[in-house]
Amino acid sequence: DSGVTQTPKHLITATGQRVTLRCSPRSGDLSVYWYQQSLDQGLQFLIQYYNGEERAKGNILERFSAQQFPDLHSELNLSSLELGDSALYFCASSVAPDTYEQYFGPGTRLTVT
Amino acid sequence: GIQVEQSPPDLILQEGANSTLRCNFSDSVNNLQWFHQNPWGQLINLFYIPSGTKQNGRLSATTVATERYSLLYISSSQTTDSGVYFCAPHSGGGADGLTFGKGTHLIIQP
């Protein structure tokens, strides 16, 4: 158990819908990262937050957004869902950005039908 | 961004065998992690190894940052070692996440 929690574990929804994925980092970690794992793209970095502020963006679509709250939990919002958004979404956390080890949560498996 | 190449892409071994997985990367790094993704999809931290050598039980890893590669050694393989092994360097110098290779898919047969 990495100490990073994600909910829900599984999510099935229809095209065009909007969903919210939730992540709680390890105790003491200030930095949160979101990653997407799909058959087409592999594992790719989406976005990073540090102590409530957005710090970096990767290959995140404009239909996706995220935020980190004062209690340091984070939410990833996916809207206007398409079939191609079906993937495993991971949250990771670290003490601080850049050089620190990242620990991954169990992931949320999203299926868009 | 940094490019990551892992080899071999697939590996099938008998229980008890040893293996070496390789990760080449295209840029200098200040962070490199190895992960094991088990058949249930969980990403398990194996090593945080931007340079040098570390050992943890039957597993060990070496990163030669100046030559831009890292190696993961698995000895006396067990069926529970099956899964996908990912190398993920971070190039630093800016704000971004880990860059993952395509992984090595390892199958250990009893």
Short mmCIF file of C-alpha atoms in Angstrom, two decimals, chain A residues 1-2 33 35 37 43-45 48 55-57 88 90 97-106 109, chain B residues 30-31 33 35 37 40-43 45-48 86 90 92-101:
data_model
loop_
_atom_site.label_atom_id
_atom_site.label_comp_id
_atom_site.label_asym_id
_atom_site.label_seq_id
_atom_site.Cartn_x
_atom_site.Cartn_y
_atom_site.Cartn_z
CA ASP A 1 0.00 0.00 0.00
CA SER A 2 1.59 3.27 -1.18
CA TYR A 33 0.48 14.29 -10.16
CA TYR A 35 -1.19 10.22 -15.18
CA GLN A 37 -2.51 4.86 -19.01
CA LEU A 43 1.56 5.90 -19.41
CA GLN A 44 1.68 9.65 -19.78
CA PHE A 45 1.87 12.60 -17.44
CA GLN A 48 0.99 18.41 -11.51
CA ARG A 55 2.91 23.58 -11.43
CA ALA A 56 3.16 21.74 -14.71
CA LYS A 57 1.03 20.51 -17.56
CA LEU A 88 -6.57 3.82 -16.20
CA PHE A 90 -3.33 7.23 -11.75
CA PRO A 97 8.33 18.38 -6.93
CA ASP A 98 11.08 17.30 -9.31
CA THR A 99 13.69 15.13 -7.64
CA TYR A 100 11.57 13.38 -5.06
CA GLU A 101 10.26 9.84 -5.34
CA GLN A 102 6.68 9.58 -6.57
CA TYR A 103 4.25 7.05 -5.07
CA PHE A 104 1.27 5.90 -7.09
CA GLY A 105 -2.28 5.19 -6.06
CA PRO A 106 -4.21 2.12 -7.20
CA ARG A 109 -10.37 2.52 -14.36
CA ASN B 30 17.93 14.02 -11.75
CA ASN B 31 15.41 11.32 -10.89
CA GLN B 33 12.35 5.27 -10.88
CA PHE B 35 8.13 0.29 -11.25
CA GLN B 37 2.89 -3.10 -12.73
CA TRP B 40 -4.11 -6.17 -11.34
CA GLY B 41 -2.76 -2.87 -12.68
CA GLN B 42 -1.06 -1.62 -9.53
CA LEU B 43 2.16 0.36 -10.00
CA ASN B 45 7.75 1.29 -6.58
CA LEU B 46 10.87 -0.79 -6.95
CA PHE B 47 13.73 1.69 -6.95
CA TYR B 48 14.40 5.39 -6.86
CA PHE B 86 8.62 0.40 -16.30
CA HIS B 90 12.63 12.76 -14.84
CA GLY B 92 14.47 18.01 -14.14
CA GLY B 93 15.29 21.60 -14.97
CA GLY B 94 11.63 22.41 -15.09
CA ALA B 95 8.26 21.33 -13.96
CA ASP B 96 6.95 18.12 -15.42
CA GLY B 97 6.21 14.56 -14.48
CA LEU B 98 7.94 11.27 -15.01
CA THR B 99 8.35 10.04 -18.58
CA PHE B 100 7.56 6.34 -18.86
CA GLY B 101 9.04 3.88 -21.30
#
